Amino acid sequence: MKCPYCAHPESKVVDSRPSDEGASIRRRRECLECHKRFTTYETMESLPLVVIKKDGSRQTFDKSKLLNGMIRACEKRPVPFHVLEEISNEIEQTLQNAMDREIPSAKIGELVMDRLKSVDEVAYVRFASVYRQFKDISTFMAELNKLLQEK
């Protein structure tokens, strides 16, 4: 690490500790030339994810959109916000762990529905009705019957 004071290319780490709830590491360094100390932060680099929409267009993955969709599905339901945050974090981590940088929106929708089904069935049906674009009452009833059979 290059010293910000004298530009010497060598320094030693004096202290290291986690920062931002473990999302980064704070390091105190000392220049081997001028002996001044400075702080650096080390964070994991995450590659951008691209979502392929149903119409073929592409957008960068936005976890807040995912969370907002689940919040709408859980409106007036007894689902704590922290549970929805955990689900969105899990889904983002699952997508990051997959080696694909381009993810179809259908896959993301399925991941959300799988998790919502175990959290709140009404929220699951609400999300599924928007996600699967139910055209009439019969497709809606078919989804409800499928849910009842799984119980």
PDB file of C-alpha atoms in Angstrom:
ATOM      1  CA  MET A   1       0.000   0.000   0.000  1.00  0.00           C
ATOM      2  CA  LYS A   2       1.490   3.323  -1.055  1.00  0.00           C
ATOM      3  CA  CYS A   3       1.958   5.869   1.748  1.00  0.00           C
ATOM      4  CA  PRO A   4      -0.308   8.936   1.299  1.00  0.00           C
ATOM      5  CA  TYR A   5       2.369  11.181   2.887  1.00  0.00           C
ATOM      6  CA  CYS A   6       5.628  10.232   1.163  1.00  0.00           C
ATOM      7  CA  ALA A   7       4.396   7.836  -1.588  1.00  0.00           C
ATOM      8  CA  HIS A   8       6.692   5.047  -0.415  1.00  0.00           C
ATOM      9  CA  PRO A   9       5.296   1.747  -1.779  1.00  0.00           C
ATOM     10  CA  GLU A  10       5.883  -0.306   1.398  1.00  0.00           C
ATOM     11  CA  SER A  11       3.925  -0.257   4.650  1.00  0.00           C
ATOM     12  CA  LYS A  12       3.142  -2.674   7.453  1.00  0.00           C
ATOM     13  CA  VAL A  13      -0.193  -3.466   9.054  1.00  0.00           C
ATOM     14  CA  VAL A  14      -0.271  -2.358  12.704  1.00  0.00           C
ATOM     15  CA  ASP A  15      -3.893  -3.203  13.525  1.00  0.00           C
ATOM     16  CA  SER A  16      -6.803  -4.938  11.746  1.00  0.00           C
ATOM     17  CA  ARG A  17     -10.443  -5.117  12.756  1.00  0.00           C
ATOM     18  CA  PRO A  18     -13.832  -5.731  11.140  1.00  0.00           C
ATOM     19  CA  SER A  19     -15.870  -2.684  10.158  1.00  0.00           C
ATOM     20  CA  ASP A  20     -19.432  -2.086   8.884  1.00  0.00           C
ATOM     21  CA  GLU A  21     -20.795  -5.206  10.610  1.00  0.00           C
ATOM     22  CA  GLY A  22     -18.171  -7.402   8.977  1.00  0.00           C
ATOM     23  CA  ALA A  23     -18.679  -6.039   5.467  1.00  0.00           C
ATOM     24  CA  SER A  24     -15.189  -4.537   5.391  1.00  0.00           C
ATOM     25  CA  ILE A  25     -11.890  -4.615   7.280  1.00  0.00           C
ATOM     26  CA  ARG A  26     -10.277  -1.508   8.735  1.00  0.00           C
ATOM     27  CA  ARG A  27      -6.471  -1.617   8.735  1.00  0.00           C
ATOM     28  CA  ARG A  28      -4.082   0.762  10.477  1.00  0.00           C
ATOM     29  CA  ARG A  29      -0.814   0.896   8.560  1.00  0.00           C
ATOM     30  CA  GLU A  30       2.596   2.406   9.196  1.00  0.00           C
ATOM     31  CA  CYS A  31       4.864   3.586   6.399  1.00  0.00           C
ATOM     32  CA  LEU A  32       8.257   1.867   6.476  1.00  0.00           C
ATOM     33  CA  GLU A  33       9.948   5.046   5.205  1.00  0.00           C
ATOM     34  CA  CYS A  34       8.466   8.044   7.066  1.00  0.00           C
ATOM     35  CA  HIS A  35       6.808   6.005   9.913  1.00  0.00           C
ATOM     36  CA  LYS A  36       3.525   7.930   9.672  1.00  0.00           C
ATOM     37  CA  ARG A  37       0.311   5.991  10.201  1.00  0.00           C
ATOM     38  CA  PHE A  38      -2.759   5.878   7.985  1.00  0.00           C
ATOM     39  CA  THR A  39      -5.975   3.898   7.720  1.00  0.00           C
ATOM     40  CA  THR A  40      -7.186   1.752   4.823  1.00  0.00           C
ATOM     41  CA  TYR A  41     -10.426  -0.156   4.324  1.00  0.00           C
ATOM     42  CA  GLU A  42     -10.661  -3.460   2.530  1.00  0.00           C
ATOM     43  CA  THR A  43     -14.030  -4.448   1.071  1.00  0.00           C
ATOM     44  CA  MET A  44     -15.140  -7.397  -1.005  1.00  0.00           C
ATOM     45  CA  GLU A  45     -15.745  -6.496  -4.609  1.00  0.00           C
ATOM     46  CA  SER A  46     -19.081  -7.678  -5.902  1.00  0.00           C
ATOM     47  CA  LEU A  47     -19.714  -7.948  -9.590  1.00  0.00           C
ATOM     48  CA  PRO A  48     -22.829  -6.208 -10.890  1.00  0.00           C
ATOM     49  CA  LEU A  49     -25.799  -8.442 -11.600  1.00  0.00           C
ATOM     50  CA  VAL A  50     -27.958  -7.834 -14.655  1.00  0.00           C
ATOM     51  CA  VAL A  51     -31.629  -8.826 -14.692  1.00  0.00           C
ATOM     52  CA  ILE A  52     -33.127  -9.958 -17.990  1.00  0.00           C
ATOM     53  CA  LYS A  53     -36.734  -8.769 -17.987  1.00  0.00           C
ATOM     54  CA  LYS A  54     -39.636 -10.619 -19.658  1.00  0.00           C
ATOM     55  CA  ASP A  55     -39.496  -8.261 -22.640  1.00  0.00           C
ATOM     56  CA  GLY A  56     -35.776  -9.006 -23.139  1.00  0.00           C
ATOM     57  CA  SER A  57     -34.529  -5.676 -21.790  1.00  0.00           C
ATOM     58  CA  ARG A  58     -31.739  -5.635 -19.223  1.00  0.00           C
ATOM     59  CA  GLN A  59     -31.442  -3.717 -15.947  1.00  0.00           C
ATOM     60  CA  THR A  60     -28.934  -3.814 -13.141  1.00  0.00           C
ATOM     61  CA  PHE A  61     -30.150  -5.783 -10.127  1.00  0.00           C
ATOM     62  CA  ASP A  62     -31.664  -3.517  -7.486  1.00  0.00           C
ATOM     63  CA  LYS A  63     -32.287  -5.119  -4.104  1.00  0.00           C
ATOM     64  CA  SER A  64     -34.568  -2.235  -3.084  1.00  0.00           C
ATOM     65  CA  LYS A  65     -36.965  -3.130  -5.940  1.00  0.00           C
ATOM     66  CA  LEU A  66     -37.040  -6.699  -4.691  1.00  0.00           C
ATOM     67  CA  LEU A  67     -37.724  -5.529  -1.140  1.00  0.00           C
ATOM     68  CA  ASN A  68     -40.434  -3.078  -2.266  1.00  0.00           C
ATOM     69  CA  GLY A  69     -42.234  -5.851  -4.164  1.00  0.00           C
ATOM     70  CA  MET A  70     -42.269  -8.031  -1.052  1.00  0.00           C
ATOM     71  CA  ILE A  71     -43.405  -5.101   1.123  1.00  0.00           C
ATOM     72  CA  ARG A  72     -46.378  -4.549  -1.197  1.00  0.00           C
ATOM     73  CA  ALA A  73     -47.255  -8.260  -1.073  1.00  0.00           C
ATOM     74  CA  CYS A  74     -47.058  -8.216   2.736  1.00  0.00           C
ATOM     75  CA  GLU A  75     -49.077  -5.016   3.179  1.00  0.00           C
ATOM     76  CA  LYS A  76     -51.407  -5.292   6.207  1.00  0.00           C
ATOM     77  CA  ARG A  77     -49.945  -8.723   7.021  1.00  0.00           C
ATOM     78  CA  PRO A  78     -48.118  -9.645  10.252  1.00  0.00           C
ATOM     79  CA  VAL A  79     -44.728  -9.989   8.558  1.00  0.00           C
ATOM     80  CA  PRO A  80     -41.896  -8.101  10.295  1.00  0.00           C
ATOM     81  CA  PHE A  81     -39.760  -5.866   8.085  1.00  0.00           C
ATOM     82  CA  HIS A  82     -36.534  -7.545   9.231  1.00  0.00           C
ATOM     83  CA  VAL A  83     -37.802 -10.862   7.825  1.00  0.00           C
ATOM     84  CA  LEU A  84     -38.267  -9.261   4.402  1.00  0.00           C
ATOM     85  CA  GLU A  85     -34.790  -7.728   4.642  1.00  0.00           C
ATOM     86  CA  GLU A  86     -33.336 -11.143   5.472  1.00  0.00           C
ATOM     87  CA  ILE A  87     -35.130 -12.692   2.497  1.00  0.00           C
ATOM     88  CA  SER A  88     -33.859  -9.998   0.126  1.00  0.00           C
ATOM     89  CA  ASN A  89     -30.309 -10.425   1.495  1.00  0.00           C
ATOM     90  CA  GLU A  90     -30.533 -14.219   1.071  1.00  0.00           C
ATOM     91  CA  ILE A  91     -31.762 -13.864  -2.504  1.00  0.00           C
ATOM     92  CA  GLU A  92     -29.045 -11.356  -3.373  1.00  0.00           C
ATOM     93  CA  GLN A  93     -26.411 -13.660  -1.867  1.00  0.00           C
ATOM     94  CA  THR A  94     -27.814 -16.635  -3.798  1.00  0.00           C
ATOM     95  CA  LEU A  95     -27.609 -14.651  -7.026  1.00  0.00           C
ATOM     96  CA  GLN A  96     -24.074 -13.425  -6.233  1.00  0.00           C
ATOM     97  CA  ASN A  97     -22.961 -16.998  -5.480  1.00  0.00           C
ATOM     98  CA  ALA A  98     -24.272 -18.217  -8.820  1.00  0.00           C
ATOM     99  CA  MET A  99     -21.672 -17.681 -11.473  1.00  0.00           C
ATOM    100  CA  ASP A 100     -24.171 -16.119 -13.862  1.00  0.00           C
ATOM    101  CA  ARG A 101     -23.937 -12.352 -14.146  1.00  0.00           C
ATOM    102  CA  GLU A 102     -27.220 -12.203 -16.091  1.00  0.00           C
ATOM    103  CA  ILE A 103     -30.284 -13.560 -14.309  1.00  0.00           C
ATOM    104  CA  PRO A 104     -33.772 -13.913 -15.798  1.00  0.00           C
ATOM    105  CA  SER A 105     -36.404 -12.059 -13.782  1.00  0.00           C
ATOM    106  CA  ALA A 106     -38.385 -15.337 -13.710  1.00  0.00           C
ATOM    107  CA  LYS A 107     -35.680 -16.947 -11.567  1.00  0.00           C
ATOM    108  CA  ILE A 108     -35.752 -14.054  -9.092  1.00  0.00           C
ATOM    109  CA  GLY A 109     -39.552 -14.233  -8.916  1.00  0.00           C
ATOM    110  CA  GLU A 110     -39.403 -17.963  -8.164  1.00  0.00           C
ATOM    111  CA  LEU A 111     -36.839 -17.377  -5.389  1.00  0.00           C
ATOM    112  CA  VAL A 112     -39.112 -14.746  -3.815  1.00  0.00           C
ATOM    113  CA  MET A 113     -42.183 -16.973  -4.031  1.00  0.00           C
ATOM    114  CA  ASP A 114     -40.345 -19.944  -2.491  1.00  0.00           C
ATOM    115  CA  ARG A 115     -39.410 -17.855   0.524  1.00  0.00           C
ATOM    116  CA  LEU A 116     -42.721 -15.988   0.871  1.00  0.00           C
ATOM    117  CA  LYS A 117     -44.657 -19.259   0.825  1.00  0.00           C
ATOM    118  CA  SER A 118     -43.066 -20.304   4.132  1.00  0.00           C
ATOM    119  CA  VAL A 119     -43.411 -16.831   5.689  1.00  0.00           C
ATOM    120  CA  ASP A 120     -46.997 -15.858   4.826  1.00  0.00           C
ATOM    121  CA  GLU A 121     -49.330 -17.666   2.420  1.00  0.00           C
ATOM    122  CA  VAL A 122     -51.470 -14.595   1.723  1.00  0.00           C
ATOM    123  CA  ALA A 123     -48.368 -12.591   0.808  1.00  0.00           C
ATOM    124  CA  TYR A 124     -47.264 -15.495  -1.393  1.00  0.00           C
ATOM    125  CA  VAL A 125     -50.588 -15.492  -3.284  1.00  0.00           C
ATOM    126  CA  ARG A 126     -50.476 -11.701  -3.665  1.00  0.00           C
ATOM    127  CA  PHE A 127     -46.944 -11.803  -5.032  1.00  0.00           C
ATOM    128  CA  ALA A 128     -47.755 -14.754  -7.307  1.00  0.00           C
ATOM    129  CA  SER A 129     -50.836 -12.998  -8.687  1.00  0.00           C
ATOM    130  CA  VAL A 130     -48.746 -10.048  -9.837  1.00  0.00           C
ATOM    131  CA  TYR A 131     -45.677 -12.066 -10.817  1.00  0.00           C
ATOM    132  CA  ARG A 132     -47.544 -14.732 -12.784  1.00  0.00           C
ATOM    133  CA  GLN A 133     -50.016 -12.180 -14.150  1.00  0.00           C
ATOM    134  CA  PHE A 134     -53.174 -14.168 -13.467  1.00  0.00           C
ATOM    135  CA  LYS A 135     -55.563 -13.405 -16.305  1.00  0.00           C
ATOM    136  CA  ASP A 136     -58.771 -14.686 -14.712  1.00  0.00           C
ATOM    137  CA  ILE A 137     -60.225 -16.239 -11.577  1.00  0.00           C
ATOM    138  CA  SER A 138     -59.607 -19.816 -12.770  1.00  0.00           C
ATOM    139  CA  THR A 139     -55.826 -19.393 -12.894  1.00  0.00           C
ATOM    140  CA  PHE A 140     -56.007 -17.718  -9.479  1.00  0.00           C
ATOM    141  CA  MET A 141     -58.047 -20.636  -8.099  1.00  0.00           C
ATOM    142  CA  ALA A 142     -55.632 -23.144  -9.630  1.00  0.00           C
ATOM    143  CA  GLU A 143     -52.767 -21.523  -7.724  1.00  0.00           C
ATOM    144  CA  LEU A 144     -54.792 -21.555  -4.497  1.00  0.00           C
ATOM    145  CA  ASN A 145     -55.694 -25.233  -4.973  1.00  0.00           C
ATOM    146  CA  LYS A 146     -52.039 -26.073  -5.592  1.00  0.00           C
ATOM    147  CA  LEU A 147     -51.164 -24.290  -2.354  1.00  0.00           C
ATOM    148  CA  LEU A 148     -53.850 -26.199  -0.448  1.00  0.00           C
ATOM    149  CA  GLN A 149     -52.665 -29.557  -1.815  1.00  0.00           C
ATOM    150  CA  GLU A 150     -49.126 -28.874  -0.593  1.00  0.00           C
ATOM    151  CA  LYS A 151     -50.371 -28.504   2.998  1.00  0.00           C
TER     152      LYS A 151
END
